[in-house]
Amino acid sequence: MKKKILVTGGAGYIGSHTTVELQEAGYEVVIVDNLSNSNLGVVEGIERITGIRPAFEQIDCTDKKGLTEVFNKYPGINGIIHFAASKAVGESVHKPLLYYRNNIVSLLNLLDLMPEYQVKGIVFSSSCTVYGQPEKLPVDETAPIQPALSPYGNTKQIDEEIIRDALNAGLPYKSIILRYFNPIGAHPSAEIGELPNGVPQNLVPYLTQAAIGIRKELSIYGNDYNTPDGSCIRDYIHVVDLAKAHVIALDRILENKSESRLEYFNLGTGKGVSVLELVYAFERATGVKVPFKIVGRREGDIEQIWADSRYANEVLGWKSVETIEDTLKSAWRWQLKLRENGIM
Ligand code: UFG
């Protein structure tokens, strides 16, 4: 029988790509999503790619009663992948309580319900933001956690601590915490991708919107950092590579492949790419020019960070395989598809 997985935030950017990979790996998926930053069209996109429509429940994970009903309606949920969260760094500074409520209460509800429904484990979406500006690069999983620069970042740190404490207290499940670097790109079918609400805050959606003419030009936040070309450096990972890591993490929990009840993995490519390098890589990959200008630094930006991904490579047995060019091509195809469909 197919194993049943609850994917919270499964209509979101990373959640939808992970649902595709889970279904292709033979898992049965139940999506719970409040659609605050997504829509039902995503579920249709997943169905077009995989031929399977995942079960979908429009529920907010802060609603414990609603979640309980989901566990009752879909008996035998084996594992959870918890994506559902608010994720805009800037917004979190202005609406901290919203972020603390959404991102912490949701996790508490799930952790509370898991023993009652005999759920074996939870894979949690965390972020490299927990490392702040690391002293040593590339950064590995043993690097110190630094004070968060935003309420959003703080919720990820607190959630990691909550999981750790719950497991230390002997709660009967396992967890894998995945620390994402910068996921970009879209499914090669262009049936699903990133659909930012309003003006994109992240680099690649803004870049593709500037390239297609929705935005006048991309602002590059600073060229006076202590990096080779002066712009910030990140580790950009194809969202499909990232999604695949979740399937492996879940297998690891459900098939008891690890002794430890709690593990942490960096999910990155292991390569740092500057903002300017990324713009040029996009132009090379697509033949499309990106109008841009250099502006001042963005408050709170980390100068440079990229992953030491050896632990994930060796222990999880996962490696990112997509090139930055192919990844950017997929982001462009998605942008073109949004235009074709009259969405943007
Ligand atoms: N950038 C620009 N112009 C833009 C947008 C971004 O130059 O219009 C630059 C940023 O200054 C940064 C880089 O592009 O140097 C990447 O910025 P993103 O906003 O795409 O990503 P961040 O690395 O700032 O943030 C992301 C996620 C967060 C997560 C964080 C972890 O959005 O959720 O990574 O470091 F917490």
mmCIF file of C-alpha atoms and ligand atoms in Angstrom, residues 87 89 127-129 152 180-182 200-204 206 218-221 232-234 236 275 298 301-302 305, ligand 1:
data_model
loop_
_atom_site.group_PDB
_atom_site.id
_atom_site.type_symbol
_atom_site.label_atom_id
_atom_site.label_comp_id
_atom_site.label_asym_id
_atom_site.label_seq_id
_atom_site.Cartn_x
_atom_site.Cartn_y
_atom_site.Cartn_z
ATOM 1 C CA LYS A 87 8.136 33.646 4.443
ATOM 2 C CA VAL A 89 11.540 38.654 5.506
ATOM 3 C CA SER A 127 16.621 28.062 6.178
ATOM 4 C CA CYS A 128 20.292 28.930 5.951
ATOM 5 C CA THR A 129 19.178 32.195 7.499
ATOM 6 C CA TYR A 152 10.853 35.432 10.031
ATOM 7 C CA TYR A 180 17.459 25.561 2.402
ATOM 8 C CA PHE A 181 19.755 27.942 0.623
ATOM 9 C CA ASN A 182 18.126 29.913 -2.230
ATOM 10 C CA PRO A 200 8.474 40.133 -6.009
ATOM 11 C CA GLN A 201 10.904 40.516 -3.133
ATOM 12 C CA ASN A 202 13.228 37.751 -4.258
ATOM 13 C CA LEU A 203 15.846 38.084 -6.926
ATOM 14 C CA VAL A 204 14.841 35.591 -9.619
ATOM 15 C CA TYR A 206 11.989 40.075 -10.031
ATOM 16 C CA LEU A 218 16.000 45.022 -11.716
ATOM 17 C CA SER A 219 17.605 46.886 -8.829
ATOM 18 C CA ILE A 220 20.787 45.239 -7.692
ATOM 19 C CA TYR A 221 21.204 45.945 -4.011
ATOM 20 C CA CYS A 232 26.157 39.620 -2.632
ATOM 21 C CA ILE A 233 26.776 35.911 -2.986
ATOM 22 C CA ARG A 234 24.191 33.155 -2.492
ATOM 23 C CA TYR A 236 21.002 29.162 -5.778
ATOM 24 C CA VAL A 275 23.931 38.692 -8.037
ATOM 25 C CA ARG A 298 19.173 46.333 1.142
ATOM 26 C CA ASP A 301 21.176 41.415 3.654
ATOM 27 C CA ILE A 302 23.873 38.903 4.387
ATOM 28 C CA ILE A 305 26.711 32.560 2.076
HETATM 29 N N1 UFG B 1 18.459 41.094 -4.716
HETATM 30 C C1 UFG B 1 18.642 42.157 -5.576
HETATM 31 N N2 UFG B 1 17.541 42.713 -6.136
HETATM 32 C C2 UFG B 1 16.276 42.274 -5.901
HETATM 33 C C3 UFG B 1 16.097 41.176 -5.024
HETATM 34 C C4 UFG B 1 17.226 40.619 -4.440
HETATM 35 O O1 UFG B 1 19.757 42.605 -5.820
HETATM 36 O O2 UFG B 1 15.324 42.850 -6.429
HETATM 37 C C5 UFG B 1 19.654 40.461 -4.123
HETATM 38 C C6 UFG B 1 19.664 40.494 -2.624
HETATM 39 O O3 UFG B 1 20.231 41.680 -2.160
HETATM 40 C C7 UFG B 1 20.473 39.256 -2.286
HETATM 41 C C8 UFG B 1 20.174 38.294 -3.425
HETATM 42 O O4 UFG B 1 19.639 39.095 -4.468
HETATM 43 O O5 UFG B 1 21.827 39.573 -2.332
HETATM 44 C C9 UFG B 1 19.167 37.247 -3.077
HETATM 45 O O6 UFG B 1 18.027 37.870 -2.524
HETATM 46 P P1 UFG B 1 16.665 37.105 -2.262
HETATM 47 O O7 UFG B 1 15.707 38.088 -1.676
HETATM 48 O O8 UFG B 1 16.240 36.385 -3.486
HETATM 49 O O9 UFG B 1 17.062 35.986 -1.209
HETATM 50 P P2 UFG B 1 17.690 36.163 0.255
HETATM 51 O O10 UFG B 1 18.974 35.426 0.220
HETATM 52 O O11 UFG B 1 17.709 37.516 0.747
HETATM 53 O O12 UFG B 1 16.556 35.451 1.132
HETATM 54 C C10 UFG B 1 16.245 34.137 0.921
HETATM 55 C C11 UFG B 1 14.786 33.855 1.257
HETATM 56 C C12 UFG B 1 14.571 33.928 2.721
HETATM 57 C C13 UFG B 1 15.614 33.166 3.475
HETATM 58 C C14 UFG B 1 16.974 33.595 3.071
HETATM 59 C C15 UFG B 1 18.041 32.830 3.743
HETATM 60 O O13 UFG B 1 13.924 34.752 0.620
HETATM 61 O O14 UFG B 1 13.308 33.377 3.002
HETATM 62 O O15 UFG B 1 17.118 33.406 1.686
HETATM 63 O O16 UFG B 1 19.262 33.463 3.612
HETATM 64 F F1 UFG B 1 15.494 33.331 4.799
#
